[in-house]
XYZ file of C-alpha atoms in Angstrom:
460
model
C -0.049 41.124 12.121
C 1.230 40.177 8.646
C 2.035 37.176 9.896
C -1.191 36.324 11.111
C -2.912 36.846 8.256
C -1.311 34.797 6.363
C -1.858 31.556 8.597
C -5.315 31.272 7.206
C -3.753 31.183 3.442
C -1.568 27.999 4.172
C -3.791 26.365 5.542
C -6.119 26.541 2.665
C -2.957 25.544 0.642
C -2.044 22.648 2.820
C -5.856 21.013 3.005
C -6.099 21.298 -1.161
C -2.529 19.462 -0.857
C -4.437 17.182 0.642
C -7.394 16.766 -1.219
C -5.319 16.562 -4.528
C -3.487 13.677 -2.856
C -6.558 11.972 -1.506
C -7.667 11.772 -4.808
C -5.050 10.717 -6.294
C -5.117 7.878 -4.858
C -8.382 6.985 -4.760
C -8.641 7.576 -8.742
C -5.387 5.303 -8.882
C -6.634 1.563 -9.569
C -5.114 -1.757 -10.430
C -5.396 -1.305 -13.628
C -3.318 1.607 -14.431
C -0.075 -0.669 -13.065
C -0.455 -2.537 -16.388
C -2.067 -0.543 -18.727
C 0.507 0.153 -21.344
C 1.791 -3.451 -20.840
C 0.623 -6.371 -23.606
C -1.570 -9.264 -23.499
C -1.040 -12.576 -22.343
C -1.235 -15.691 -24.779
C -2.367 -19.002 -23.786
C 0.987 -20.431 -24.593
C 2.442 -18.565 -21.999
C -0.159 -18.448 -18.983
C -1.045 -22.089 -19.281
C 0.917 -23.673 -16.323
C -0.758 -20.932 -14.201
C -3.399 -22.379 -13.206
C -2.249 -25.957 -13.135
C 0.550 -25.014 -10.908
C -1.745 -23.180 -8.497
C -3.740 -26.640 -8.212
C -0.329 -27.984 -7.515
C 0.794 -25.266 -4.666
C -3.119 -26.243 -2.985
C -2.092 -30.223 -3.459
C 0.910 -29.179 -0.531
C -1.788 -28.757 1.936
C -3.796 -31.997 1.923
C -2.759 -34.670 4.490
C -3.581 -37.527 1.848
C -3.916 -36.770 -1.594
C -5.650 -40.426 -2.443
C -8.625 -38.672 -0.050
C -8.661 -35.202 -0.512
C -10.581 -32.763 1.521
C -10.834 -29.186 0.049
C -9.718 -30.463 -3.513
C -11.059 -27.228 -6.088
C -13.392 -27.643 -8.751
C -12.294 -30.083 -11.202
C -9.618 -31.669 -8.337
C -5.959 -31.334 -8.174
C -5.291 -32.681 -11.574
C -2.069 -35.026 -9.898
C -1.843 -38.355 -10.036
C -0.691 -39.503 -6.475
C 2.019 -42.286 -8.405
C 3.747 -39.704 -9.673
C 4.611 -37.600 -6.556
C 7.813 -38.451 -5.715
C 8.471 -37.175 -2.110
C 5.932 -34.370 0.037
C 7.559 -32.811 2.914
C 5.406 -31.606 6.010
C 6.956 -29.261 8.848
C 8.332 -32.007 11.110
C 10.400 -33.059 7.799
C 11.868 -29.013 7.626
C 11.701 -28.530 10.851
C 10.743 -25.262 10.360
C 13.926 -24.728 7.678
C 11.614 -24.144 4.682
C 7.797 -24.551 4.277
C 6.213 -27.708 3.127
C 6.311 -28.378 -0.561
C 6.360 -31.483 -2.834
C 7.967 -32.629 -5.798
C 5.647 -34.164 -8.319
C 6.894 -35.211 -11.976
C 4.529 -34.550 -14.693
C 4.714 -36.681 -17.339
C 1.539 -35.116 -19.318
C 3.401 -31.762 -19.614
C 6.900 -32.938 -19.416
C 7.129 -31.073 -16.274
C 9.707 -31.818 -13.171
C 7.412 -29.193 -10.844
C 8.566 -28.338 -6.599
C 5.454 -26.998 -5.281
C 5.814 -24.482 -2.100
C 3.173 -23.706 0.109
C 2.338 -19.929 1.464
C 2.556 -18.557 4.470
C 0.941 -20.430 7.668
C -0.509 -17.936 10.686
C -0.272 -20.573 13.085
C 3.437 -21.524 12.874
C 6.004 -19.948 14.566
C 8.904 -20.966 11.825
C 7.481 -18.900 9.215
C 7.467 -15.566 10.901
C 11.467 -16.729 12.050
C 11.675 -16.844 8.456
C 10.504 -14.064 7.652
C 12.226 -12.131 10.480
C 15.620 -13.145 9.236
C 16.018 -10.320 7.060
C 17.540 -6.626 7.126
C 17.954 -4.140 4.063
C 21.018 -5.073 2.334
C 21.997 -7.758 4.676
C 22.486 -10.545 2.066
C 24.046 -9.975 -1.854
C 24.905 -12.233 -4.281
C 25.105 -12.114 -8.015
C 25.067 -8.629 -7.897
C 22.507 -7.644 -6.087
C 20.749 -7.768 -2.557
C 17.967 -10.598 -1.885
C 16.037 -11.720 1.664
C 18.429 -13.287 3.512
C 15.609 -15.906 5.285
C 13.782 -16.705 2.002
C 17.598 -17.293 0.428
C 18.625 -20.022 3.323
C 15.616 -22.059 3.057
C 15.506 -22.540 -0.602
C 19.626 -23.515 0.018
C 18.333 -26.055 2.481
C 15.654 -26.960 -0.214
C 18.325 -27.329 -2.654
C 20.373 -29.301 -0.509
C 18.244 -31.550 0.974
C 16.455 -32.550 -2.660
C 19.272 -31.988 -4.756
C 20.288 -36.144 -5.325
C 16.344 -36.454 -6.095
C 16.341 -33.306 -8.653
C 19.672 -34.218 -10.237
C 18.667 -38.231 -11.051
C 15.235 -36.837 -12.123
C 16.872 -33.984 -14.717
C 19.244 -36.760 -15.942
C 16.749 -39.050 -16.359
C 14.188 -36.985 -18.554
C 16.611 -34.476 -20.517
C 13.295 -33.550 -22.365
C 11.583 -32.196 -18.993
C 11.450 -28.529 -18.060
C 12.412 -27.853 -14.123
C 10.082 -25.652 -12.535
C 9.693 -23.895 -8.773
C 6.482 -22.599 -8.023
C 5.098 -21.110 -4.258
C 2.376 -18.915 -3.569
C 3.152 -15.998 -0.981
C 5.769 -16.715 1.602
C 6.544 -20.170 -0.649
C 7.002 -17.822 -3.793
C 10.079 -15.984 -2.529
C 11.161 -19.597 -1.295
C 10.525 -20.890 -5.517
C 12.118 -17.799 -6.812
C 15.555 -18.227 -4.411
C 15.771 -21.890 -5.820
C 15.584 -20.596 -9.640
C 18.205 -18.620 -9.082
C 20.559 -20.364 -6.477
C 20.318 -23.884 -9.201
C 21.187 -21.127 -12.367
C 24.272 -20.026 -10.309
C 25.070 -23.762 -9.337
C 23.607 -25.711 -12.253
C 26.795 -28.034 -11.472
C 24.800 -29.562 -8.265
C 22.048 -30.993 -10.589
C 24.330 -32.099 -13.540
C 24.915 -28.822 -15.322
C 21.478 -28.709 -15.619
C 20.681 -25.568 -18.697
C 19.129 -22.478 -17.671
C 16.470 -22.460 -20.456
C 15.342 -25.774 -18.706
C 14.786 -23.994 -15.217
C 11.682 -21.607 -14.833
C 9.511 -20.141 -11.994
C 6.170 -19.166 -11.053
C 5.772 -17.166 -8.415
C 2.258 -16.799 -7.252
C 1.444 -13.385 -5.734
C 5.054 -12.955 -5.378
C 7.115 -11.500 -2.349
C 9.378 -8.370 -2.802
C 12.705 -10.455 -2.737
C 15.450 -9.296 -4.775
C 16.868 -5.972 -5.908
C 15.805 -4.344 -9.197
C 18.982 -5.547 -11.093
C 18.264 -9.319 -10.154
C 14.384 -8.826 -10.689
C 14.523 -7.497 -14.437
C 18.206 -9.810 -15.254
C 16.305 -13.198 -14.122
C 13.046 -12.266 -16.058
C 13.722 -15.504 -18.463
C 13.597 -17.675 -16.106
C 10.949 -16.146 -12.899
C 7.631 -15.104 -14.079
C 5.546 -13.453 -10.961
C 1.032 -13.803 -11.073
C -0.447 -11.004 -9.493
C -4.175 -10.579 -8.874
C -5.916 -7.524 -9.467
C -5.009 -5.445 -6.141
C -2.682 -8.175 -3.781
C -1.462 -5.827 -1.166
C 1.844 -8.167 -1.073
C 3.589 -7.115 -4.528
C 3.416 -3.358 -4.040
C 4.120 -3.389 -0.465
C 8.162 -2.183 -0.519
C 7.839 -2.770 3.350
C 10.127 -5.281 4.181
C 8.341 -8.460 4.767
C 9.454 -8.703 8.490
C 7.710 -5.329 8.934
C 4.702 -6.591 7.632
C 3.980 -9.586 9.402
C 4.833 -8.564 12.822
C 2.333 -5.671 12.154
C -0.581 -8.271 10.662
C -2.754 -7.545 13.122
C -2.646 -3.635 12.040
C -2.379 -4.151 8.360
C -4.725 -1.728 6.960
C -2.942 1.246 9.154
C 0.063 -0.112 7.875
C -1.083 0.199 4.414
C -2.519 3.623 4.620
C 0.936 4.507 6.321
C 2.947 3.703 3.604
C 0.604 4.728 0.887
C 1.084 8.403 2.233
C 5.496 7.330 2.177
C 5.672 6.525 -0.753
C 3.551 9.058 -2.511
C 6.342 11.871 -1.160
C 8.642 9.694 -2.656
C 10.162 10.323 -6.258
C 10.434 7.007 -8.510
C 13.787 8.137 -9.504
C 15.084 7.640 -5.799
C 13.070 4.206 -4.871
C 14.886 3.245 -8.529
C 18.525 4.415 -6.836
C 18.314 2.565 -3.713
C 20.050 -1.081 -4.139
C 18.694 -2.402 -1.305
C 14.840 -2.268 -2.539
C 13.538 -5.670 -3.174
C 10.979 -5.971 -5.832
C 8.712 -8.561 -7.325
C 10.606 -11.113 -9.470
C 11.282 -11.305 -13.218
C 8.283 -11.749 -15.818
C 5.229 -10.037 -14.202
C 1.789 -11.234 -15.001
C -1.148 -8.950 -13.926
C -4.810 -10.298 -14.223
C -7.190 -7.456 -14.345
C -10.844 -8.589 -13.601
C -12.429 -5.334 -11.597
C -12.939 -2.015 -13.291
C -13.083 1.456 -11.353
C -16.170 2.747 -10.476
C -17.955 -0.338 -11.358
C -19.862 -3.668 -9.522
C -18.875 -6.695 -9.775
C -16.108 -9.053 -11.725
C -15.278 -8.974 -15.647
C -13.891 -11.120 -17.913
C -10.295 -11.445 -16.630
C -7.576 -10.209 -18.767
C -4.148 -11.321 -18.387
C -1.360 -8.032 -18.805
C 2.582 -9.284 -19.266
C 5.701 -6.944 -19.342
C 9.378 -7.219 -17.797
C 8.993 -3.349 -16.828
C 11.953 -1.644 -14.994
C 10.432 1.718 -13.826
C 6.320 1.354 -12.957
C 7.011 -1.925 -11.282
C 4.109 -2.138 -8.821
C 5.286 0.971 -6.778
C 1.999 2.503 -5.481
C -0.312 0.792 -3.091
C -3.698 0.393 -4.075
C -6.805 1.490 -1.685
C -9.070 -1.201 -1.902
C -11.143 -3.707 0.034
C -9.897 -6.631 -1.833
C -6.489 -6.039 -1.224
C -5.832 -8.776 0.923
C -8.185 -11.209 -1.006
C -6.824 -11.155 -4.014
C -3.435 -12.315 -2.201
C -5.510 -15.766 -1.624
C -4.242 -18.864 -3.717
C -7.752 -20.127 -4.001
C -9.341 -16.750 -5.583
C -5.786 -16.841 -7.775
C -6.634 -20.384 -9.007
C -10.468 -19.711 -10.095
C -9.246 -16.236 -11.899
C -6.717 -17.754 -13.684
C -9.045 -20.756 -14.588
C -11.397 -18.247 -16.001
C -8.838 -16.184 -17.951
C -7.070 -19.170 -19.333
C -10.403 -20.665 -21.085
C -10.926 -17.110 -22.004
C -7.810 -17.070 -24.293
C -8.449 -20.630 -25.575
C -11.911 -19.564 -26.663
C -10.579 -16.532 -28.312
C -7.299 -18.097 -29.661
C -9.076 -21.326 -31.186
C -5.867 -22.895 -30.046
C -6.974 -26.380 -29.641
C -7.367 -26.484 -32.962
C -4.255 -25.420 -34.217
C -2.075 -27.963 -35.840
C 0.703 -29.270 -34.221
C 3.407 -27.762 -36.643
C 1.835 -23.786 -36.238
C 1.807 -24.164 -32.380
C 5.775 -24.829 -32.395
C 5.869 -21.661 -35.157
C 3.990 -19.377 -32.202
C 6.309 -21.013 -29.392
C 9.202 -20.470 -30.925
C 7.773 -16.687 -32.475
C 6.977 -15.955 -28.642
C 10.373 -17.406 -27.012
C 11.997 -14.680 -29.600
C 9.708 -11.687 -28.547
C 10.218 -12.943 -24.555
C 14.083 -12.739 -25.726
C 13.678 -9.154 -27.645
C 11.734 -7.732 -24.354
C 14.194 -8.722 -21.751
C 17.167 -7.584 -23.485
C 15.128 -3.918 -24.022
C 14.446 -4.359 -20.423
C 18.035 -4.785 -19.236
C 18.907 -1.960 -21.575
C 16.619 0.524 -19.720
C 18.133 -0.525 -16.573
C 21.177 0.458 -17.441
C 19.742 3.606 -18.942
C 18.242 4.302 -15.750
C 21.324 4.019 -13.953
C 19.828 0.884 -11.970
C 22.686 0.137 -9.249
C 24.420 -3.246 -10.372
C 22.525 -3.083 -13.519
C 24.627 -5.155 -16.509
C 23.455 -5.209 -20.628
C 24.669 -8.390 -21.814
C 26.829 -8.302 -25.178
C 26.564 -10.014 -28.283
C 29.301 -12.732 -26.523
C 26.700 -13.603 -23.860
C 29.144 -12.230 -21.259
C 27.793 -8.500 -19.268
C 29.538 -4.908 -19.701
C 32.114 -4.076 -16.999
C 30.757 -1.119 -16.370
C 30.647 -0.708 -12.629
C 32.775 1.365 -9.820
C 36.064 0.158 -8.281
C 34.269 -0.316 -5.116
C 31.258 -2.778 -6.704
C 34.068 -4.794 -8.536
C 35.870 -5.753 -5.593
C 33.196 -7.111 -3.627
C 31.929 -9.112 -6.856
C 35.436 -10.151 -6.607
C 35.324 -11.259 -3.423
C 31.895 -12.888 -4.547
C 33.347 -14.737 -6.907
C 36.073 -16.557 -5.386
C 33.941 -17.167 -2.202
C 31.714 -19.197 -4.742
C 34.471 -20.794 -6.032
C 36.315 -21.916 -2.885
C 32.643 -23.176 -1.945
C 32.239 -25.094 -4.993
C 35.726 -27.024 -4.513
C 36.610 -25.564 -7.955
C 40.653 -25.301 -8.995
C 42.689 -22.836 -10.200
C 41.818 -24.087 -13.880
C 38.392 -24.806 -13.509
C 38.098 -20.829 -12.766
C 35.392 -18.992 -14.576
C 36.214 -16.237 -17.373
C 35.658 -13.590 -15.675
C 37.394 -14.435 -12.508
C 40.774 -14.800 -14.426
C 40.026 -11.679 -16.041
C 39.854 -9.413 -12.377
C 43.391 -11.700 -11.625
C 44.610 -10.527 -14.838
C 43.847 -6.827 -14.177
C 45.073 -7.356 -10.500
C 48.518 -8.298 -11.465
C 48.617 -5.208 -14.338
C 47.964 -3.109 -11.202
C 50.640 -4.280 -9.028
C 52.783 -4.909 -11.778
C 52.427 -0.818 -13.455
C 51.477 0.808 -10.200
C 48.383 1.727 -11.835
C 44.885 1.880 -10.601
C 42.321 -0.687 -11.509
C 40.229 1.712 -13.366
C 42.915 3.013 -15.486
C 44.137 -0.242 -16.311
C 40.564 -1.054 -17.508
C 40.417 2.530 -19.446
C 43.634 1.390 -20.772
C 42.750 -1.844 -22.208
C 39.128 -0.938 -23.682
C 41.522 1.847 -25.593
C 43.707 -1.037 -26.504
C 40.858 -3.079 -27.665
């Protein structure tokens, strides 16, 4: 009988469980994903919106006769576009993109295109992926997104490397929108881990935007590759906080919203500190940028404000309930919001009337607060115990401060890249004749590798 009556009491304790969760979540906005992040400048979110115009350029036919050219047109001139590639070029490899070089910005740019619901290739793409199927660097990326930006590579890579060596001047810069935006963000990182393929080409010359950015690299490789991948995200773009692998996804478009809902409830019942611990989580990339232009509980658009961080923890965890969800992931509605913040800041900033001597003074004062915040970044991953996470020390090199296990297959990384780079036994990297070094003290003392490590930071 006691047992009876006290049915009727959890129930009422599991429906205001409920409740306090269902309104949670429907208090939780956009907004509160950036809120303690800074503002934008100008400097910084200008090639925004001009790449965006780009990304749309991949989808005319002809770009002397454009058909669904935004307001105020591309902005390309069609001389300077030095190859386009359609599917029957890929053959379903990679997703069309061109390369255009840029001569008013000083810009070498490879524009992807986003995800296409009528061709088979992409979902392959996308399919050819399983947690913690592919690592490199470190960390765990998608394994489809990472092959076609290698066939990118390879298949441009005479083009890229006679256009870097030709303008030394020119910044080299990846940009995609969706689908195309995991594509950009592999290429960043596969040409800073082979910058020999396009003549040594400096990693402060590389950069990427990735417009409303996949999930498709491991927190380690998201916040160490924040100088050089910058990720736009709209308001509430479904896409960016969605941890469901991307295969998932798209073989359940039809269902989307259930899908959403589904893992809205997941992830709630799921502690930060554990989605943090698992090394197989794919994120967003890098630099975020979040433009805020709807306020809770209110009609209509606002002024669009532009929110920047390289956050570790708080990185776009929580699904937002909203009917725009799926239209702020659209490259058009991307384009006109980042139009509109853009002037914004230029009207506020007065910048175009700035001389030219204070505007290299702010470029320079931002490049060194960009510099500050990643390196605070990195230090918080390693705080929060980030698998694979590495500080950097004042050499430029990263802390050895992994497990026996993670060392040998970063071992075993390294000499697989380079045997597959043709390099010899003197060409060998630091830190590949360091693990030799320690691998010889081993056999040589008996010892295990971590006490010969111990033993030489004591020496040290």
């Amino acid at each position: 009988m006691s047992i009876l009556c006290g049915i009727p009491l959890l129930e009422c304790v599991y429906c205001l469980a409920c409740a306090r969760w269902a309104w949670k979540r429907c208090l939780h906005t956009a907004g509160h994903d950036s809120e303690t992040w800074g503002v934008a400048t100008a400097d910084e979110f200008e090639p925004v919106p001009r790449l965006c115009r780009y990304i749309l350029a991949v989808y005319e036919d002809d770009l002397r006769n454009p058909q669904w050219e935004p307001p105020g047109g591309y902005g390309i001139n069609p001389d300077w576009v030095k190859l386009k590639r359609t599917y029957n070029d890929t053959q379903g490899r990679a997703p069309p993109y061109l390369l255009y070089l840029d001569h008013d910005h000083s810009d070498i740019v490879l524009a992807v295109r986003g995800l296409n619901l009528a061709k088979e290739c992409d979902y392959k793409l996308l399919l050819d992926n399983k947690l913690g199927k592919r690592k490199i660097d470190g960390g765990y990326v998608h394994n489809g997104l990472l092959k076609a930006a290698g066939w990118v590579l390879d298949s441009e890579c005479g083009v890229l490397k006679e256009l870097v060596e030709k303008y030394p001047s020119y910044s080299l810069t990846f940009s995609g929108h969706s689908l195309g935006s995991g594509v950009a963000a592999m290429l960043a990182l596969v040409v800073v881990l082979n910058s020999g393929k396009l003549g040594n080409v400096e990693r402060k010359r590389v950069r990427c935007f990735a417009i409303a950015p996949a999930r498709c690299m491991s927190l380690n490789l998201a916040v160490r590759y924040a100088d050089v991948i910058n990720s736009v995200v709209l308001q509430d773009d479904f896409l960016p906080r969605t941890a469901t692998p991307l295969e998932d996804i798209f073989t359940s478009l039809f269902c989307l919203p259930c899908l959403l809902c589904l893992r809205c409830m997941r992830d709630t019942c799921i502690s930060e500190d554990q989605m943090i611990k698992d090394p197989r989580r794919l994120y967003a990339p890098g630099r975020l940028y979040h433009i805020v232009e709807r306020k809770p509980f209110r009609m209509g658009r606002f002024p669009p404000v532009v929110r920047t961080a390289v956050p570790v923890d708080g990185r776009f965890e929580h699904i937002v309930l909203s009917c725009n969800a799926t239209s702020d992931h659209a490259i058009i509605w991307i384009e006109k919001e980042a139009t509109r913040a853009l002037s914004l800041m230029l009207e506020n900033d007065g910048i175009m009337e700035i001389p030219e001597k204070q505007k290299m003074e702010r470029q320079e004062t931002l490049a060194r607060e960009h510099s500050e915040e990643h390196k605070a970044a990195l230090q918080r991953a390693v705080t929060l115990a980030v698998p694979h996470a590495r500080f950097p020390s004042q050499y430029g090199t990263f802390d050895e401060h992994v497990d026996e296990g993670e060392e040998e297959e970063d071992d075993d990384e390294d000499s697989h890249r380079s045997s597959s780079s043709g390099q010899s036994s003197g060409d060998k990297s630091p830190a590949i004749r360091w693990n030799e070094l320690i691998e010889r003290l081993c056999e040589k003392d008996g010892s295990s590798r971590q006490a010969v490590l111990k033993r030489s930071r004591t020496t040290v």
